[in-house]
PDB file of C-alpha atoms in Angstrom:
ATOM      1  CA  MET A 236      -2.985  16.110 -28.432  1.00  0.00           C
ATOM      2  CA  LEU A 237       0.650  16.841 -27.231  1.00  0.00           C
ATOM      3  CA  LEU A 238      -0.855  17.734 -24.089  1.00  0.00           C
ATOM      4  CA  GLY A 239      -2.829  14.580 -23.748  1.00  0.00           C
ATOM      5  CA  LEU A 240       0.087  12.469 -24.691  1.00  0.00           C
ATOM      6  CA  LEU A 241       2.326  14.123 -22.075  1.00  0.00           C
ATOM      7  CA  THR A 242      -0.199  13.945 -19.274  1.00  0.00           C
ATOM      8  CA  GLY A 243      -1.021  10.328 -20.062  1.00  0.00           C
ATOM      9  CA  LEU A 244       2.857   9.328 -20.166  1.00  0.00           C
ATOM     10  CA  PHE A 245       3.115  11.157 -16.808  1.00  0.00           C
ATOM     11  CA  THR A 246       0.104   9.322 -15.419  1.00  0.00           C
ATOM     12  CA  CYS A 247       1.575   5.728 -16.672  1.00  0.00           C
ATOM     13  CA  ALA A 248       5.085   6.674 -15.232  1.00  0.00           C
ATOM     14  CA  VAL A 249       3.860   7.530 -11.598  1.00  0.00           C
ATOM     15  CA  TRP A 250       1.377   4.552 -11.885  1.00  0.00           C
ATOM     16  CA  GLY A 251       4.413   2.465 -12.421  1.00  0.00           C
ATOM     17  CA  LEU A 252       5.905   3.300  -9.195  1.00  0.00           C
ATOM     18  CA  THR A 253       3.332   0.882  -7.709  1.00  0.00           C
ATOM     19  CA  PHE A 254       5.729  -2.006  -8.834  1.00  0.00           C
ATOM     20  CA  VAL A 255       8.915  -0.584  -6.671  1.00  0.00           C
ATOM     21  CA  ALA A 256       7.230   1.470  -4.073  1.00  0.00           C
ATOM     22  CA  ALA A 257       7.503  -1.202  -1.208  1.00  0.00           C
ATOM     23  CA  ARG A 258      11.227  -1.885  -2.180  1.00  0.00           C
ATOM     24  CA  LEU A 259      11.961   1.910  -1.825  1.00  0.00           C
ATOM     25  CA  VAL A 260      11.072   2.291   1.853  1.00  0.00           C
ATOM     26  CA  HIS A 261      13.135  -0.385   3.758  1.00  0.00           C
ATOM     27  CA  PRO A 262      12.832  -0.979   6.502  1.00  0.00           C
ATOM     28  CA  PHE A 263       9.423   0.178   6.531  1.00  0.00           C
ATOM     29  CA  THR A 264       6.937  -2.601   5.332  1.00  0.00           C
ATOM     30  CA  LEU A 265       4.373  -2.889   2.814  1.00  0.00           C
ATOM     31  CA  TRP A 266       1.851  -1.907   4.955  1.00  0.00           C
ATOM     32  CA  GLU A 267       3.355   1.316   6.482  1.00  0.00           C
ATOM     33  CA  ILE A 268       3.738   2.493   2.890  1.00  0.00           C
ATOM     34  CA  THR A 269       0.195   1.515   1.840  1.00  0.00           C
ATOM     35  CA  ILE A 270      -1.227   3.358   5.093  1.00  0.00           C
ATOM     36  CA  ALA A 271       0.986   6.503   4.530  1.00  0.00           C
ATOM     37  CA  ARG A 272       0.005   6.665   0.760  1.00  0.00           C
ATOM     38  CA  TYR A 273      -3.553   6.520   1.140  1.00  0.00           C
ATOM     39  CA  ALA A 274      -3.840   8.457   4.201  1.00  0.00           C
ATOM     40  CA  ILE A 275      -2.199  11.417   2.195  1.00  0.00           C
ATOM     41  CA  PHE A 276      -4.400  10.726  -0.722  1.00  0.00           C
ATOM     42  CA  GLY A 277      -7.530  10.960   1.439  1.00  0.00           C
ATOM     43  CA  LEU A 278      -6.257  13.757   3.077  1.00  0.00           C
ATOM     44  CA  THR A 279      -5.461  15.553  -0.048  1.00  0.00           C
ATOM     45  CA  CYS A 280      -9.153  15.052  -1.298  1.00  0.00           C
ATOM     46  CA  LEU A 281     -10.478  16.377   2.182  1.00  0.00           C
ATOM     47  CA  ILE A 282      -8.073  19.690   1.984  1.00  0.00           C
ATOM     48  CA  SER A 283      -9.122  20.248  -1.679  1.00  0.00           C
ATOM     49  CA  LEU A 284     -12.699  20.529  -0.338  1.00  0.00           C
ATOM     50  CA  ALA A 285     -11.696  24.071   0.882  1.00  0.00           C
ATOM     51  CA  HIS A 286     -12.013  25.220  -2.868  1.00  0.00           C
ATOM     52  CA  PRO A 287     -15.479  25.438  -4.000  1.00  0.00           C
ATOM     53  CA  HIS A 288     -14.747  23.871  -7.443  1.00  0.00           C
ATOM     54  CA  PHE A 289     -13.471  20.596  -5.524  1.00  0.00           C
ATOM     55  CA  ARG A 290     -16.762  20.424  -3.505  1.00  0.00           C
ATOM     56  CA  PRO A 291     -19.264  17.426  -4.401  1.00  0.00           C
ATOM     57  CA  ARG A 292     -22.369  18.576  -6.365  1.00  0.00           C
ATOM     58  CA  ASN A 293     -25.571  16.787  -6.428  1.00  0.00           C
ATOM     59  CA  ILE A 294     -23.972  13.459  -5.160  1.00  0.00           C
ATOM     60  CA  GLU A 295     -26.325  10.733  -4.694  1.00  0.00           C
ATOM     61  CA  TRP A 296     -25.951   8.568  -1.502  1.00  0.00           C
ATOM     62  CA  ARG A 297     -25.472   5.380  -3.555  1.00  0.00           C
ATOM     63  CA  HIS A 298     -22.734   7.002  -5.681  1.00  0.00           C
ATOM     64  CA  ALA A 299     -21.175   8.202  -2.302  1.00  0.00           C
ATOM     65  CA  LEU A 300     -20.966   4.720  -0.867  1.00  0.00           C
ATOM     66  CA  ALA A 301     -19.983   3.225  -4.396  1.00  0.00           C
ATOM     67  CA  GLY A 302     -17.101   5.810  -4.716  1.00  0.00           C
ATOM     68  CA  SER A 303     -15.607   5.016  -1.219  1.00  0.00           C
ATOM     69  CA  VAL A 304     -16.034   1.202  -1.542  1.00  0.00           C
ATOM     70  CA  LEU A 305     -14.360   1.328  -4.975  1.00  0.00           C
ATOM     71  CA  GLY A 306     -11.571   3.618  -3.631  1.00  0.00           C
ATOM     72  CA  LEU A 307     -10.891   1.029  -0.950  1.00  0.00           C
ATOM     73  CA  ILE A 308     -10.863  -1.836  -3.576  1.00  0.00           C
ATOM     74  CA  GLY A 309      -9.531  -0.318  -6.672  1.00  0.00           C
ATOM     75  CA  TYR A 310      -6.676   1.628  -4.814  1.00  0.00           C
ATOM     76  CA  VAL A 311      -5.960  -0.044  -1.353  1.00  0.00           C
ATOM     77  CA  ALA A 312      -6.225  -3.397  -2.287  1.00  0.00           C
ATOM     78  CA  TYR A 313      -4.797  -3.326  -5.800  1.00  0.00           C
ATOM     79  CA  PHE A 314      -1.780  -1.479  -4.556  1.00  0.00           C
ATOM     80  CA  ALA A 315      -1.093  -3.927  -1.509  1.00  0.00           C
ATOM     81  CA  LEU A 316      -1.227  -7.055  -3.834  1.00  0.00           C
ATOM     82  CA  ALA A 317       0.755  -5.628  -6.581  1.00  0.00           C
ATOM     83  CA  SER A 318       3.415  -4.428  -4.302  1.00  0.00           C
ATOM     84  CA  GLN A 319       3.228  -7.854  -2.555  1.00  0.00           C
ATOM     85  CA  ALA A 320       3.499  -9.580  -5.983  1.00  0.00           C
ATOM     86  CA  VAL A 321       6.851  -7.812  -6.632  1.00  0.00           C
ATOM     87  CA  LEU A 322       8.431  -8.510  -3.282  1.00  0.00           C
ATOM     88  CA  TRP A 323       7.699 -12.193  -3.828  1.00  0.00           C
ATOM     89  CA  ALA A 324       7.999 -12.532  -7.493  1.00  0.00           C
ATOM     90  CA  GLY A 325      10.556  -9.945  -8.408  1.00  0.00           C
ATOM     91  CA  SER A 326      10.432  -6.926 -10.807  1.00  0.00           C
ATOM     92  CA  VAL A 327       9.578  -8.412 -14.205  1.00  0.00           C
ATOM     93  CA  VAL A 328       6.768 -11.040 -13.747  1.00  0.00           C
ATOM     94  CA  PRO A 329       4.062  -8.989 -11.887  1.00  0.00           C
ATOM     95  CA  PRO A 330       3.880  -5.949 -14.314  1.00  0.00           C
ATOM     96  CA  LEU A 331       3.498  -8.363 -17.064  1.00  0.00           C
ATOM     97  CA  ILE A 332       0.700 -10.211 -15.602  1.00  0.00           C
ATOM     98  CA  ILE A 333      -1.145  -7.006 -14.360  1.00  0.00           C
ATOM     99  CA  GLY A 334      -0.403  -5.697 -17.933  1.00  0.00           C
ATOM    100  CA  ILE A 335      -2.935  -7.442 -19.554  1.00  0.00           C
ATOM    101  CA  THR A 336      -5.658  -5.299 -17.766  1.00  0.00           C
ATOM    102  CA  PRO A 337      -6.268  -3.084 -20.943  1.00  0.00           C
ATOM    103  CA  ILE A 338      -7.923  -6.209 -22.727  1.00  0.00           C
ATOM    104  CA  MET A 339      -9.348  -8.314 -19.681  1.00  0.00           C
ATOM    105  CA  LEU A 340     -12.912  -6.521 -19.812  1.00  0.00           C
ATOM    106  CA  PRO A 341     -13.275  -6.519 -23.509  1.00  0.00           C
ATOM    107  CA  VAL A 342     -12.447 -10.187 -23.246  1.00  0.00           C
ATOM    108  CA  LEU A 343     -14.875 -10.855 -20.863  1.00  0.00           C
ATOM    109  CA  ALA A 344     -17.557  -8.889 -22.567  1.00  0.00           C
ATOM    110  CA  ASN A 345     -16.819 -10.773 -25.855  1.00  0.00           C
ATOM    111  CA  LEU A 346     -17.487 -13.994 -23.926  1.00  0.00           C
ATOM    112  CA  ILE A 347     -21.039 -12.689 -23.156  1.00  0.00           C
ATOM    113  CA  ASP A 348     -21.933 -11.105 -26.437  1.00  0.00           C
ATOM    114  CA  LYS A 349     -19.254 -12.318 -28.753  1.00  0.00           C
ATOM    115  CA  SER A 350     -18.985  -8.792 -30.406  1.00  0.00           C
ATOM    116  CA  ILE A 351     -15.818  -9.694 -32.347  1.00  0.00           C
ATOM    117  CA  SER A 352     -14.420 -12.943 -33.960  1.00  0.00           C
ATOM    118  CA  TRP A 353     -12.206 -15.023 -31.584  1.00  0.00           C
ATOM    119  CA  ARG A 354     -10.016 -15.402 -34.686  1.00  0.00           C
ATOM    120  CA  ARG A 355      -9.248 -11.828 -34.608  1.00  0.00           C
ATOM    121  CA  ILE A 356      -7.928 -11.767 -31.224  1.00  0.00           C
ATOM    122  CA  GLY A 357      -6.549 -15.419 -31.294  1.00  0.00           C
ATOM    123  CA  LEU A 358      -3.058 -14.171 -32.211  1.00  0.00           C
ATOM    124  CA  PRO A 359      -2.917 -11.248 -29.599  1.00  0.00           C
ATOM    125  CA  LEU A 360      -3.986 -13.644 -26.984  1.00  0.00           C
ATOM    126  CA  VAL A 361      -1.294 -16.249 -27.856  1.00  0.00           C
ATOM    127  CA  MET A 362       1.122 -13.584 -27.994  1.00  0.00           C
ATOM    128  CA  ILE A 363       0.357 -12.330 -24.456  1.00  0.00           C
ATOM    129  CA  GLY A 364       0.209 -16.084 -22.932  1.00  0.00           C
ATOM    130  CA  SER A 365       3.501 -16.912 -24.616  1.00  0.00           C
ATOM    131  CA  GLY A 366       5.157 -13.743 -23.331  1.00  0.00           C
ATOM    132  CA  ILE A 367       4.159 -14.576 -19.773  1.00  0.00           C
ATOM    133  CA  LEU A 368       5.204 -18.157 -20.060  1.00  0.00           C
ATOM    134  CA  ILE A 369       8.548 -17.225 -21.380  1.00  0.00           C
ATOM    135  CA  VAL A 370       9.465 -15.034 -18.636  1.00  0.00           C
ATOM    136  CA  ASN A 371       7.927 -17.099 -15.914  1.00  0.00           C
ATOM    137  CA  ALA A 372       9.774 -20.405 -17.387  1.00  0.00           C
ATOM    138  CA  GLU A 373      12.975 -18.402 -16.988  1.00  0.00           C
ATOM    139  CA  HIS A 374      12.519 -17.061 -13.414  1.00  0.00           C
ATOM    140  CA  LEU A 375      11.542 -20.650 -12.295  1.00  0.00           C
ATOM    141  CA  GLN A 376      14.474 -22.330 -13.650  1.00  0.00           C
ATOM    142  CA  GLY A 377      17.301 -22.604 -10.899  1.00  0.00           C
ATOM    143  CA  LEU A 378      15.070 -21.974  -8.062  1.00  0.00           C
ATOM    144  CA  ASP A 379      14.930 -24.312  -5.100  1.00  0.00           C
ATOM    145  CA  VAL A 380      11.484 -25.480  -3.372  1.00  0.00           C
ATOM    146  CA  GLU A 381      11.245 -22.526  -1.238  1.00  0.00           C
ATOM    147  CA  GLY A 382      12.083 -19.891  -4.004  1.00  0.00           C
ATOM    148  CA  ARG A 383       9.460 -21.491  -6.267  1.00  0.00           C
ATOM    149  CA  GLN A 384       7.065 -21.407  -3.495  1.00  0.00           C
ATOM    150  CA  MET A 385       7.672 -17.823  -3.138  1.00  0.00           C
ATOM    151  CA  MET A 386       7.492 -17.164  -6.825  1.00  0.00           C
ATOM    152  CA  ALA A 387       4.049 -18.872  -7.109  1.00  0.00           C
ATOM    153  CA  ALA A 388       2.724 -16.699  -4.197  1.00  0.00           C
ATOM    154  CA  GLY A 389       3.951 -13.572  -6.057  1.00  0.00           C
ATOM    155  CA  ILE A 390       2.162 -14.736  -9.159  1.00  0.00           C
ATOM    156  CA  GLY A 391      -0.915 -15.553  -7.289  1.00  0.00           C
ATOM    157  CA  CYS A 392      -0.816 -11.859  -5.793  1.00  0.00           C
ATOM    158  CA  ALA A 393      -0.273 -10.510  -9.307  1.00  0.00           C
ATOM    159  CA  VAL A 394      -3.391 -12.445 -10.484  1.00  0.00           C
ATOM    160  CA  ALA A 395      -5.459 -11.465  -7.443  1.00  0.00           C
ATOM    161  CA  ALA A 396      -4.483  -7.747  -8.301  1.00  0.00           C
ATOM    162  CA  LEU A 397      -5.586  -8.379 -11.967  1.00  0.00           C
ATOM    163  CA  LEU A 398      -8.811  -9.597 -10.668  1.00  0.00           C
ATOM    164  CA  VAL A 399      -9.357  -6.918  -8.161  1.00  0.00           C
ATOM    165  CA  TRP A 400      -8.700  -4.224 -10.946  1.00  0.00           C
ATOM    166  CA  VAL A 401     -11.245  -6.169 -13.337  1.00  0.00           C
ATOM    167  CA  VAL A 402     -13.918  -6.087 -10.473  1.00  0.00           C
ATOM    168  CA  TYR A 403     -13.180  -2.399  -9.790  1.00  0.00           C
ATOM    169  CA  GLY A 404     -13.447  -1.656 -13.612  1.00  0.00           C
ATOM    170  CA  ILE A 405     -16.859  -3.257 -14.025  1.00  0.00           C
ATOM    171  CA  PHE A 406     -18.334  -1.420 -11.131  1.00  0.00           C
ATOM    172  CA  ASN A 407     -16.916   1.929 -11.851  1.00  0.00           C
ATOM    173  CA  ALA A 408     -17.936   1.914 -15.520  1.00  0.00           C
ATOM    174  CA  LYS A 409     -21.524   0.884 -14.177  1.00  0.00           C
ATOM    175  CA  VAL A 410     -21.393   4.126 -11.996  1.00  0.00           C
ATOM    176  CA  MET A 411     -19.929   6.455 -14.708  1.00  0.00           C
ATOM    177  CA  ARG A 412     -22.449   5.132 -17.405  1.00  0.00           C
ATOM    178  CA  SER A 413     -25.447   5.783 -15.445  1.00  0.00           C
ATOM    179  CA  ALA A 414     -28.144   8.432 -16.029  1.00  0.00           C
ATOM    180  CA  ASN A 415     -26.713  10.955 -13.507  1.00  0.00           C
ATOM    181  CA  PRO A 416     -22.733  10.217 -13.185  1.00  0.00           C
ATOM    182  CA  PRO A 417     -20.870  12.275 -10.783  1.00  0.00           C
ATOM    183  CA  ARG A 418     -18.138  14.670 -11.927  1.00  0.00           C
ATOM    184  CA  ALA A 419     -14.593  13.161 -12.239  1.00  0.00           C
ATOM    185  CA  ILE A 420     -13.327  15.153  -9.466  1.00  0.00           C
ATOM    186  CA  ASP A 421     -16.148  14.288  -7.111  1.00  0.00           C
ATOM    187  CA  TRP A 422     -15.604  10.701  -7.970  1.00  0.00           C
ATOM    188  CA  THR A 423     -11.861  11.180  -7.158  1.00  0.00           C
ATOM    189  CA  THR A 424     -12.583  12.765  -3.741  1.00  0.00           C
ATOM    190  CA  LEU A 425     -14.961   9.858  -2.852  1.00  0.00           C
ATOM    191  CA  HIS A 426     -12.287   7.462  -3.759  1.00  0.00           C
ATOM    192  CA  GLY A 427      -9.799   9.474  -1.606  1.00  0.00           C
ATOM    193  CA  ILE A 428     -12.446   9.227   1.348  1.00  0.00           C
ATOM    194  CA  GLY A 429     -12.492   5.209   0.962  1.00  0.00           C
ATOM    195  CA  CYS A 430      -8.653   5.407   0.739  1.00  0.00           C
ATOM    196  CA  LEU A 431      -8.558   7.037   3.919  1.00  0.00           C
ATOM    197  CA  ILE A 432     -10.960   4.817   5.572  1.00  0.00           C
ATOM    198  CA  GLY A 433      -8.883   1.700   4.192  1.00  0.00           C
ATOM    199  CA  ALA A 434      -5.861   3.460   5.384  1.00  0.00           C
ATOM    200  CA  GLY A 435      -7.217   3.437   9.003  1.00  0.00           C
ATOM    201  CA  MET A 436      -8.334  -0.177   8.807  1.00  0.00           C
ATOM    202  CA  LEU A 437      -4.699  -1.195   8.038  1.00  0.00           C
ATOM    203  CA  ILE A 438      -3.288   0.641  10.846  1.00  0.00           C
ATOM    204  CA  PRO A 439      -3.098  -2.447  13.227  1.00  0.00           C
ATOM    205  CA  LEU A 440      -0.778  -4.137  10.578  1.00  0.00           C
ATOM    206  CA  ALA A 441       1.822  -1.636  10.877  1.00  0.00           C
ATOM    207  CA  SER A 442       5.132  -2.162  12.616  1.00  0.00           C
ATOM    208  CA  ASN A 443       7.015   0.175  14.926  1.00  0.00           C
ATOM    209  CA  ALA A 444       9.669   0.663  12.287  1.00  0.00           C
ATOM    210  CA  TYR A 445       9.593   4.322  12.674  1.00  0.00           C
ATOM    211  CA  VAL A 446      10.797   3.984  16.354  1.00  0.00           C
ATOM    212  CA  THR A 447      14.018   2.131  15.102  1.00  0.00           C
ATOM    213  CA  ALA A 448      14.841   3.490  11.823  1.00  0.00           C
ATOM    214  CA  PRO A 449      17.396   6.018  11.131  1.00  0.00           C
ATOM    215  CA  ALA A 450      16.188   9.558  10.354  1.00  0.00           C
ATOM    216  CA  GLU A 451      17.195   9.126   6.943  1.00  0.00           C
ATOM    217  CA  ALA A 452      15.176   6.089   6.341  1.00  0.00           C
ATOM    218  CA  VAL A 453      12.187   8.042   7.913  1.00  0.00           C
ATOM    219  CA  THR A 454      12.585  11.033   5.757  1.00  0.00           C
ATOM    220  CA  ARG A 455      12.864   8.856   2.692  1.00  0.00           C
ATOM    221  CA  PHE A 456       9.778   6.985   3.523  1.00  0.00           C
ATOM    222  CA  PHE A 457       7.695   9.955   4.131  1.00  0.00           C
ATOM    223  CA  LEU A 458       9.003  11.612   0.814  1.00  0.00           C
ATOM    224  CA  TRP A 459       7.926   8.827  -1.111  1.00  0.00           C
ATOM    225  CA  ALA A 460       4.425   8.537   0.693  1.00  0.00           C
ATOM    226  CA  ILE A 461       3.962  12.089  -0.580  1.00  0.00           C
ATOM    227  CA  VAL A 462       4.931  11.297  -4.005  1.00  0.00           C
ATOM    228  CA  LEU A 463       2.592   8.123  -4.090  1.00  0.00           C
ATOM    229  CA  GLY A 464      -0.154   9.868  -2.242  1.00  0.00           C
ATOM    230  CA  ILE A 465      -0.384  13.170  -4.217  1.00  0.00           C
ATOM    231  CA  ALA A 466       1.306  12.524  -7.606  1.00  0.00           C
ATOM    232  CA  ALA A 467       0.574   8.895  -8.218  1.00  0.00           C
ATOM    233  CA  SER A 468      -2.985   9.016  -6.771  1.00  0.00           C
ATOM    234  CA  TRP A 469      -4.392  12.467  -6.826  1.00  0.00           C
ATOM    235  CA  LEU A 470      -2.760  14.201  -9.510  1.00  0.00           C
ATOM    236  CA  ALA A 471      -2.346  11.045 -11.678  1.00  0.00           C
ATOM    237  CA  THR A 472      -6.286  10.852 -11.516  1.00  0.00           C
ATOM    238  CA  TRP A 473      -6.500  14.506 -12.650  1.00  0.00           C
ATOM    239  CA  CYS A 474      -3.954  14.008 -15.365  1.00  0.00           C
ATOM    240  CA  TRP A 475      -5.567  10.885 -16.908  1.00  0.00           C
ATOM    241  CA  SER A 476      -8.840  12.852 -17.193  1.00  0.00           C
ATOM    242  CA  ILE A 477      -6.886  15.360 -19.222  1.00  0.00           C
ATOM    243  CA  ALA A 478      -5.436  12.790 -21.382  1.00  0.00           C
ATOM    244  CA  SER A 479      -8.845  10.915 -21.704  1.00  0.00           C
ATOM    245  CA  SER A 480     -10.641  14.014 -22.855  1.00  0.00           C
ATOM    246  CA  ARG A 481      -7.975  15.043 -25.484  1.00  0.00           C
ATOM    247  CA  LEU A 482      -7.047  11.586 -27.068  1.00  0.00           C
ATOM    248  CA  PRO A 483      -8.738   9.331 -29.102  1.00  0.00           C
ATOM    249  CA  LEU A 484     -10.293   6.303 -27.181  1.00  0.00           C
ATOM    250  CA  ALA A 485      -8.125   3.939 -29.090  1.00  0.00           C
ATOM    251  CA  LEU A 486      -4.746   5.599 -28.236  1.00  0.00           C
ATOM    252  CA  THR A 487      -5.892   6.382 -24.669  1.00  0.00           C
ATOM    253  CA  ALA A 488      -6.496   2.450 -24.097  1.00  0.00           C
ATOM    254  CA  GLN A 489      -3.253   1.701 -25.758  1.00  0.00           C
ATOM    255  CA  LEU A 490      -1.377   4.279 -23.697  1.00  0.00           C
ATOM    256  CA  ILE A 491      -2.129   2.280 -20.535  1.00  0.00           C
ATOM    257  CA  ILE A 492       0.373  -0.248 -21.694  1.00  0.00           C
ATOM    258  CA  ALA A 493       2.915   2.425 -20.819  1.00  0.00           C
ATOM    259  CA  GLU A 494       2.086   1.834 -17.123  1.00  0.00           C
ATOM    260  CA  THR A 495       3.668  -1.820 -17.668  1.00  0.00           C
ATOM    261  CA  VAL A 496       6.777  -0.587 -19.480  1.00  0.00           C
ATOM    262  CA  PHE A 497       7.420   1.912 -16.817  1.00  0.00           C
ATOM    263  CA  GLY A 498       7.021  -0.616 -13.925  1.00  0.00           C
ATOM    264  CA  LEU A 499       9.518  -2.970 -15.807  1.00  0.00           C
ATOM    265  CA  ILE A 500      12.069  -0.241 -16.309  1.00  0.00           C
ATOM    266  CA  PHE A 501      11.831   1.036 -12.524  1.00  0.00           C
ATOM    267  CA  GLY A 502      12.032  -2.607 -11.236  1.00  0.00           C
ATOM    268  CA  LEU A 503      15.173  -3.382 -13.367  1.00  0.00           C
ATOM    269  CA  MET A 504      16.603  -0.105 -12.406  1.00  0.00           C
ATOM    270  CA  MET A 505      16.272  -1.180  -8.862  1.00  0.00           C
ATOM    271  CA  ASP A 506      17.834  -4.491  -9.561  1.00  0.00           C
ATOM    272  CA  GLY A 507      20.775  -2.670 -11.012  1.00  0.00           C
ATOM    273  CA  ARG A 508      20.562  -4.823 -14.272  1.00  0.00           C
ATOM    274  CA  TRP A 509      19.480  -4.852 -17.919  1.00  0.00           C
ATOM    275  CA  PRO A 510      16.821  -7.445 -18.954  1.00  0.00           C
ATOM    276  CA  THR A 511      17.894 -10.617 -20.265  1.00  0.00           C
ATOM    277  CA  ILE A 512      17.168 -11.784 -23.570  1.00  0.00           C
ATOM    278  CA  THR A 513      14.380 -13.992 -22.524  1.00  0.00           C
ATOM    279  CA  GLU A 514      12.799 -11.166 -20.518  1.00  0.00           C
ATOM    280  CA  SER A 515      12.997  -8.793 -23.313  1.00  0.00           C
ATOM    281  CA  LEU A 516      11.492 -11.407 -25.759  1.00  0.00           C
ATOM    282  CA  GLY A 517       8.599 -12.220 -23.313  1.00  0.00           C
ATOM    283  CA  ALA A 518       7.848  -8.609 -22.521  1.00  0.00           C
ATOM    284  CA  LEU A 519       7.881  -7.631 -26.225  1.00  0.00           C
ATOM    285  CA  LEU A 520       5.539 -10.275 -26.980  1.00  0.00           C
ATOM    286  CA  GLN A 521       3.188  -9.353 -24.188  1.00  0.00           C
ATOM    287  CA  ILE A 522       3.242  -5.672 -24.919  1.00  0.00           C
ATOM    288  CA  LEU A 523       2.717  -6.293 -28.686  1.00  0.00           C
ATOM    289  CA  GLY A 524      -0.168  -8.798 -27.940  1.00  0.00           C
ATOM    290  CA  VAL A 525      -1.878  -6.267 -25.453  1.00  0.00           C
ATOM    291  CA  SER A 526      -1.539  -3.519 -27.956  1.00  0.00           C
ATOM    292  CA  LEU A 527      -2.802  -5.582 -31.156  1.00  0.00           C
ATOM    293  CA  ALA A 528      -5.755  -7.001 -29.069  1.00  0.00           C
ATOM    294  CA  VAL A 529      -6.724  -3.382 -27.945  1.00  0.00           C
ATOM    295  CA  HIS A 530      -6.567  -2.200 -31.617  1.00  0.00           C
ATOM    296  CA  GLN A 531      -8.898  -5.058 -32.546  1.00  0.00           C
ATOM    297  CA  PHE A 532     -11.467  -4.330 -30.082  1.00  0.00           C
ATOM    298  CA  THR A 533     -11.232  -0.518 -30.489  1.00  0.00           C
ATOM    299  CA  ARG A 534     -11.706  -0.811 -34.287  1.00  0.00           C
ATOM    300  CA  ARG A 535     -15.101  -2.762 -33.954  1.00  0.00           C
ATOM    301  CA  LYS A 536     -16.525  -1.736 -30.614  1.00  0.00           C
ATOM    302  CA  PRO A 537     -14.647   1.351 -28.825  1.00  0.00           C
ATOM    303  CA  GLU A 538     -17.207   1.241 -25.851  1.00  0.00           C
ATOM    304  CA  ALA A 539     -15.916  -1.992 -24.827  1.00  0.00           C
ATOM    305  CA  VAL A 540     -12.814  -0.635 -23.662  1.00  0.00           C
ATOM    306  CA  GLU A 541     -14.179   2.443 -21.846  1.00  0.00           C
ATOM    307  CA  ASP A 542     -13.813   0.496 -18.722  1.00  0.00           C
ATOM    308  CA  GLU A 543      -9.791   0.661 -18.917  1.00  0.00           C
ATOM    309  CA  VAL A 544      -9.919   4.367 -19.802  1.00  0.00           C
ATOM    310  CA  MET A 545     -12.029   5.175 -16.711  1.00  0.00           C
ATOM    311  CA  ALA A 546      -9.791   3.129 -14.503  1.00  0.00           C
ATOM    312  CA  VAL A 547      -7.379   4.605 -11.946  1.00  0.00           C
ATOM    313  CA  HIS A 548      -4.973   3.300  -9.410  1.00  0.00           C
TER     314      HIS A 548
END
């Protein structure tokens, strides 16, 4: 279990870098770091094919297509939206909004088949909503019209990232629950190929920052691209598979919340400040609410949160 906890926490920590990545590579833009990260991830997957263990086995064409498309959506689109949300709305609000992902699919499933009483999850949902509202209210106070518009745009990007993740989770779970699902390593490789295609599609949006940027900035950019492409994508997927195989489902589902915590910590470290009392209260309410909601769902119907366990960023 210790290995499962360590690999799970490592995965959440590197996933948390999503919320600060675009701020770490100035003067390079969001598009450059997105292209570099997922080009490196895709190339890593292709290079890994040199070893027999990593070569896909008995992959159906529909799985190959689905894996590539889901990689493009669940990785490239999610990362771009989440990063843009932080650039516009700051370090605290986007991680809290996206942090409700561990309960989104169970809630949607409950709307369809009502597998659990809404009274049992009413309190967690109120806690989550209150936490997000408290933090948003604090950040909106004192902003001028332009600042509020930018904050609203950032919140919109965070919500869009959340919806992208939900769509990804639904279709990802459908494939992995099929009669003949692909191996986890094969699925990762297919995602990487989709990411490589997505990175190529974004090249027209890249600037020429590498021409004017100082050598130190270029070096920092490529180092972070390698960290994000290999550690936060390829290696994180592998580590999460280890965590999922060694930990109870209920614990694994709640462990995902650590991504939000790490995202908040990294963002506040970049801002060079401690969280305010209001931010702390809002974040605590949201994190406790998600934890309590996941606990309620996993007590009754563990398979309802399997989507979250299978999800990767």
